[in-house]
PDB file of C-alpha atoms in Angstrom:
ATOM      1  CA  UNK K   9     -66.648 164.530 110.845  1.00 50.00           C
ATOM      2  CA  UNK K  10     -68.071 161.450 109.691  1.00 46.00           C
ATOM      3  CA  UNK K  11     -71.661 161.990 111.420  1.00 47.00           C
ATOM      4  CA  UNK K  12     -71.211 165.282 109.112  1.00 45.00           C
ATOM      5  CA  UNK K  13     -70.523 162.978 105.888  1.00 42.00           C
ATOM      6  CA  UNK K  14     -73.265 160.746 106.881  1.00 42.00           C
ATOM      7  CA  UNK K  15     -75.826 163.209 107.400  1.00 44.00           C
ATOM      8  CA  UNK K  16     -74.912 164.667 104.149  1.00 41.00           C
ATOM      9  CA  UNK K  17     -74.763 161.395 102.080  1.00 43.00           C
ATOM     10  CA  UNK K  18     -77.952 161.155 103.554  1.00 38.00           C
ATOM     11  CA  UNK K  19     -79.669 164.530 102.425  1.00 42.00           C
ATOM     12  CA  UNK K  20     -78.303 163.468  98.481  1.00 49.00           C
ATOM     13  CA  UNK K  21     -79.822 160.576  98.467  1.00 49.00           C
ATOM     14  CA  UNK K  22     -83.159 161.318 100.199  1.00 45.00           C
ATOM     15  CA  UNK K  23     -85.166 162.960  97.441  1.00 51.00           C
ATOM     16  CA  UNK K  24     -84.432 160.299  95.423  1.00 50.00           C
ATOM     17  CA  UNK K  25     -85.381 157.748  98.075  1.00 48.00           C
ATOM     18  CA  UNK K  26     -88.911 159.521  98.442  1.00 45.00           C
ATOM     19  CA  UNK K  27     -89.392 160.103  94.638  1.00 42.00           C
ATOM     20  CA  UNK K  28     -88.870 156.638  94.311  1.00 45.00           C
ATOM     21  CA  UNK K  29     -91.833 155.999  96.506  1.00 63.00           C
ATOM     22  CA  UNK K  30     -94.347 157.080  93.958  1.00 86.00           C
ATOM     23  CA  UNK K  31     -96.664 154.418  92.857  1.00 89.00           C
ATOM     24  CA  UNK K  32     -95.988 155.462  89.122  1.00 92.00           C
ATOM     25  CA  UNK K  33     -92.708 153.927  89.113  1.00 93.00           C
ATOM     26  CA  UNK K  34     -93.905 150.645  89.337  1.00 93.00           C
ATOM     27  CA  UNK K  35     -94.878 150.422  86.164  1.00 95.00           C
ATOM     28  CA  UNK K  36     -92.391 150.941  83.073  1.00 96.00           C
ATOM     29  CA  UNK K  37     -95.153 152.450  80.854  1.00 98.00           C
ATOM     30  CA  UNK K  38     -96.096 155.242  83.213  1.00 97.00           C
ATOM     31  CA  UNK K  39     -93.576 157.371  81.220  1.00 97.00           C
ATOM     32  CA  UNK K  40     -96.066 156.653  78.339  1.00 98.00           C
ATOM     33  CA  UNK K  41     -97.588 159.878  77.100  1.00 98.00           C
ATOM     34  CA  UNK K  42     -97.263 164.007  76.531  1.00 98.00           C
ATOM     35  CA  UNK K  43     -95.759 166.110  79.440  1.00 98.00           C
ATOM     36  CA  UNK K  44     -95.580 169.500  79.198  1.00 97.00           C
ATOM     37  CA  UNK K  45     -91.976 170.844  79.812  1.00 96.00           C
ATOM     38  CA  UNK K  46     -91.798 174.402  81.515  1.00 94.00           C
ATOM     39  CA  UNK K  47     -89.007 177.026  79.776  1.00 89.00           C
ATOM     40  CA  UNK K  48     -89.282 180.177  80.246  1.00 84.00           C
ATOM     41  CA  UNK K  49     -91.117 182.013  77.393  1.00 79.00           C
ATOM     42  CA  UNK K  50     -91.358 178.646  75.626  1.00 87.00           C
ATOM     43  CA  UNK K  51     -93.119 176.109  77.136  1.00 95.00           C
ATOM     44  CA  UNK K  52     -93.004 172.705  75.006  1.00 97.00           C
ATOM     45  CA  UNK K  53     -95.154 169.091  75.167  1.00 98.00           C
ATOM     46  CA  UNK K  54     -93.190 165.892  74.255  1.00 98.00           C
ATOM     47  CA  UNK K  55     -94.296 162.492  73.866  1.00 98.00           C
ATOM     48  CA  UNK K  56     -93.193 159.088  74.875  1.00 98.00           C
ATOM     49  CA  UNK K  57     -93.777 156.215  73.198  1.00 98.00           C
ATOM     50  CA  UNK K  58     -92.527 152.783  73.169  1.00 98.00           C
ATOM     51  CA  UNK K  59     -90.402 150.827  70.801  1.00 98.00           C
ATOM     52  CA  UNK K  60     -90.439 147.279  69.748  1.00 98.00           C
ATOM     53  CA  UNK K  61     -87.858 146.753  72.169  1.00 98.00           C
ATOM     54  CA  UNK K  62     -89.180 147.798  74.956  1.00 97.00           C
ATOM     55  CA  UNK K  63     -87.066 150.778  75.479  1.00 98.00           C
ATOM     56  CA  UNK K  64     -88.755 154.214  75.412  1.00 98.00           C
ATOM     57  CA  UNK K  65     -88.327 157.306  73.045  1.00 98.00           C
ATOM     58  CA  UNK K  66     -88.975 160.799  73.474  1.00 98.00           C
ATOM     59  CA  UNK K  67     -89.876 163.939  70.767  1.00 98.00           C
ATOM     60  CA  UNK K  68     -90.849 167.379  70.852  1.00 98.00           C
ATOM     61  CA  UNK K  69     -94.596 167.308  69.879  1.00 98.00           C
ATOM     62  CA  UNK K  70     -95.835 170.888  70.197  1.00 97.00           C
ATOM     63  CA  UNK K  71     -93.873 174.545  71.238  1.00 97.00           C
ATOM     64  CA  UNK K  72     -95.617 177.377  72.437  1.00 95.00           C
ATOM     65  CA  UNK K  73     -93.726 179.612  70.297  1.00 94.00           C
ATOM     66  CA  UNK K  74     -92.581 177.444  66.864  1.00 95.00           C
ATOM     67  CA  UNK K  75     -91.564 180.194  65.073  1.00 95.00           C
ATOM     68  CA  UNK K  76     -88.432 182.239  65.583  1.00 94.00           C
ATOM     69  CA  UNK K  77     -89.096 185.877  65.354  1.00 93.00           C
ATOM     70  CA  UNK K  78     -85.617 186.890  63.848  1.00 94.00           C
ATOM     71  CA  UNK K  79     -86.528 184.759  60.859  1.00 95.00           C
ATOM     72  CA  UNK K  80     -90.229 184.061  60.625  1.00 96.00           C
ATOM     73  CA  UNK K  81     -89.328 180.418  60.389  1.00 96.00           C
ATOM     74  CA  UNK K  82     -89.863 177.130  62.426  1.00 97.00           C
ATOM     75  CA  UNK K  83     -86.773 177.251  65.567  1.00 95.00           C
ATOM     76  CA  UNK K  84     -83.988 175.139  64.378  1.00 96.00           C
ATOM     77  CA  UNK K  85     -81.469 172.906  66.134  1.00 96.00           C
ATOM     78  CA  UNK K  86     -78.804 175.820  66.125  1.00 96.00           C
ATOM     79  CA  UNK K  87     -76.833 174.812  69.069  1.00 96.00           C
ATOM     80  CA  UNK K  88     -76.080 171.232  67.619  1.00 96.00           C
ATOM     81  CA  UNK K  89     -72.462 170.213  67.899  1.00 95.00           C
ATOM     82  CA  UNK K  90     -73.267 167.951  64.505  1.00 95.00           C
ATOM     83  CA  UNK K  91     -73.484 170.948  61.883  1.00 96.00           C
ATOM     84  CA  UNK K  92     -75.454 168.691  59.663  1.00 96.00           C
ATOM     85  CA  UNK K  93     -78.095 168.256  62.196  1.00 95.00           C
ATOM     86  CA  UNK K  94     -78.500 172.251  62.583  1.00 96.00           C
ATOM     87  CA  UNK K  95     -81.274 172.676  59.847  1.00 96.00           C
ATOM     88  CA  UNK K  96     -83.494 170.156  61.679  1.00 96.00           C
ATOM     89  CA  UNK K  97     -86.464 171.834  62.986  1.00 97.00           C
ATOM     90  CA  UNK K  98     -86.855 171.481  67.187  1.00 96.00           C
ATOM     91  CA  UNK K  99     -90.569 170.275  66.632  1.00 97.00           C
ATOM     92  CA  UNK K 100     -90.393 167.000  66.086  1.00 97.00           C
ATOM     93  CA  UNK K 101     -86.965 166.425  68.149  1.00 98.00           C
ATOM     94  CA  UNK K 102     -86.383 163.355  69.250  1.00 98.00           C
ATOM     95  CA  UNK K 103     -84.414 164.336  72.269  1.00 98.00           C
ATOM     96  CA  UNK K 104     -84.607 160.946  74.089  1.00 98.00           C
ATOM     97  CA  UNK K 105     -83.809 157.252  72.597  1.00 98.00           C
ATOM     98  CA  UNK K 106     -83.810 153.994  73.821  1.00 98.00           C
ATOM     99  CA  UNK K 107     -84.628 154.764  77.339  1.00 98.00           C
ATOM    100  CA  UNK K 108     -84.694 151.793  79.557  1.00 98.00           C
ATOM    101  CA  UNK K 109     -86.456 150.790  82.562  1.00 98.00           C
ATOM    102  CA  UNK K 110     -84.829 149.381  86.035  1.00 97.00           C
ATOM    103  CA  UNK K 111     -87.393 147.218  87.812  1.00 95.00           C
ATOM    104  CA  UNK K 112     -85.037 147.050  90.546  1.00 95.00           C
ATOM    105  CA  UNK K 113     -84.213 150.553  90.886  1.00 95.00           C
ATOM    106  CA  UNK K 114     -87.829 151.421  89.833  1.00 95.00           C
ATOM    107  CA  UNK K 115     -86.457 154.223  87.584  1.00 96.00           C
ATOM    108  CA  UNK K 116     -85.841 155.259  84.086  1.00 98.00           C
ATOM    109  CA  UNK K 117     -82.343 155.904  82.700  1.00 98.00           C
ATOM    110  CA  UNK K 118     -79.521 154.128  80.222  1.00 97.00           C
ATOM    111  CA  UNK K 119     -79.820 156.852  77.604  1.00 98.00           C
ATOM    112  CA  UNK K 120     -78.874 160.551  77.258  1.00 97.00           C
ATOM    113  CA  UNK K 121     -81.389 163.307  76.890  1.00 97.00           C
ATOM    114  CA  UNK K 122     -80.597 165.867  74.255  1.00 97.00           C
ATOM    115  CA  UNK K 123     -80.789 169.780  75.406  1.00 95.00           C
ATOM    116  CA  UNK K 124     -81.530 171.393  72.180  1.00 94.00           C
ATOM    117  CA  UNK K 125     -81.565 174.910  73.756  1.00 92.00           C
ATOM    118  CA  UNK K 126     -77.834 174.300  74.878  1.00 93.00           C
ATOM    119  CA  UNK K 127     -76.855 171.473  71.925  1.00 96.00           C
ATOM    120  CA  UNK K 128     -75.648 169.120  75.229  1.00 96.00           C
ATOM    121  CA  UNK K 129     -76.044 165.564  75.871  1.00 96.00           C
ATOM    122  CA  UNK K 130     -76.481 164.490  79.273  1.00 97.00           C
ATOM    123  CA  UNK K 131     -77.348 161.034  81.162  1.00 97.00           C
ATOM    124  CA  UNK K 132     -80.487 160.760  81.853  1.00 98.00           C
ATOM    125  CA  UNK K 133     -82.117 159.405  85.441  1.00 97.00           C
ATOM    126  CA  UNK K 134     -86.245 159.396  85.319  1.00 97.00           C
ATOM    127  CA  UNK K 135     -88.122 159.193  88.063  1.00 97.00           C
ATOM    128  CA  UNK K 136     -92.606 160.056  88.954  1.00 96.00           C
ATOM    129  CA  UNK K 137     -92.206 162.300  92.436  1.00 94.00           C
ATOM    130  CA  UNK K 138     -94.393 161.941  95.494  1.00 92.00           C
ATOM    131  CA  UNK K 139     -97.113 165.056  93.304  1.00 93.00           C
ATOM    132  CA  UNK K 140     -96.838 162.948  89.746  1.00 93.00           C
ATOM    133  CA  UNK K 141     -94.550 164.975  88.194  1.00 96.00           C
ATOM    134  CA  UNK K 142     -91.552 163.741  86.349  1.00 97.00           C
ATOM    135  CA  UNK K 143     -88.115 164.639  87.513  1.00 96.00           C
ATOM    136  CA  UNK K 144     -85.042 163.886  84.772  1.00 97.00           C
ATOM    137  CA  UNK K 145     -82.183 164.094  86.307  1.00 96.00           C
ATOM    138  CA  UNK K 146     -79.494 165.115  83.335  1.00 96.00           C
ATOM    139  CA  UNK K 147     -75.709 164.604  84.776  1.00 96.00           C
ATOM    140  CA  UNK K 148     -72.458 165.571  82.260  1.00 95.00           C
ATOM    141  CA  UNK K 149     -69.001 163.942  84.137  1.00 93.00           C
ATOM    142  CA  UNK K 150     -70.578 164.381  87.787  1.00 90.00           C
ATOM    143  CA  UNK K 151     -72.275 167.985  87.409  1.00 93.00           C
ATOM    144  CA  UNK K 152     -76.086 167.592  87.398  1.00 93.00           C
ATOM    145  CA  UNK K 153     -79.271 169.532  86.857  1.00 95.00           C
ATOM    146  CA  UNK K 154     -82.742 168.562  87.672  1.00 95.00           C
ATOM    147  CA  UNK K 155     -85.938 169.368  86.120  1.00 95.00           C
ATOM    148  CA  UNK K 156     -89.541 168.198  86.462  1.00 96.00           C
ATOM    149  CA  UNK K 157     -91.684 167.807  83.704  1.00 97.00           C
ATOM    150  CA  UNK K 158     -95.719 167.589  84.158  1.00 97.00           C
ATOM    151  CA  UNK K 159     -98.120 165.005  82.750  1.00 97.00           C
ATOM    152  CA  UNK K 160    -100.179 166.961  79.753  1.00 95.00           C
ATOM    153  CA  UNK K 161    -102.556 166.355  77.177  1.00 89.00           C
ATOM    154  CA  UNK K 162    -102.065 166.976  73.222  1.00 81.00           C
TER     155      UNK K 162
END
């Protein structure tokens, strides 16, 4: 029984072991820039940049389809749990802020990432895998979901 826990432990905490490996996560500003972020019949670009502080922010910069089609008008934050925030427009989202960089874990995290699609906040885990693409690693009391992100230009 416990070679079983082991072995499974083990298999958890392996991806991120080998993720961890990449070169890119040496350095806290190789989150700097535009990655494009795959959804299903709309695609999306954000940007990082880098505040004052040294912490890390992240915004919707560009949607493949800005416009929704039951209204003619730019997508809105509809699923918002803040009803005030529901006329803000998703491009231009900031839906990362004040990220912050472990040099000893060699990973991103400290912050929640913002799920406009679903109006959820999650904590947020960063890491560059082994190919250069970003995984986030969004967890809400235990339950987690993974997605990779790729580096893109404007």
């Amino acid at each position: 029984m416990k070679k079983t826990v082991f072995i499974l432990t083990l298999l958890t905490i392996l991806p991120f072991m080998v993720k961890a490996q990449s070169p890119l996560n040496s350095n806290p500003d190789s989150v700097l820039g535009i990655f494009l972020v795959p959804d299903d019949g709309n695609d999306s670009k954000v940007e990082f940049t880098k505040n004052a502080d040294g912490t890390y922010d992240c915004t919707i910069i560009w949607m493949e389809n800005p416009i929704d089609p039951s209204t003619g008008k730019p997508w809105l934050d509809m699923q918002n749990p803040d009803k005030s925030q529901r006329s803000k427009p998703c491009l231009g989202l900031q839906i990362i802020k004040g990220l912050k960089y472990d040099s000893e874990k060699k990973r991103w995290g400290g912050t929640k990432v913002y799920d406009p699609n679903r109006g959820i906040k999650a904590n947020v885990r960063i890491v560059f895998s082994s190919d250069g693409r970003l995984c986030l690693k969004g967890t809400i009391l235990g339950i987690g979901e993974t997605a990779y992100w790729v580096r893109s230009q404007r």
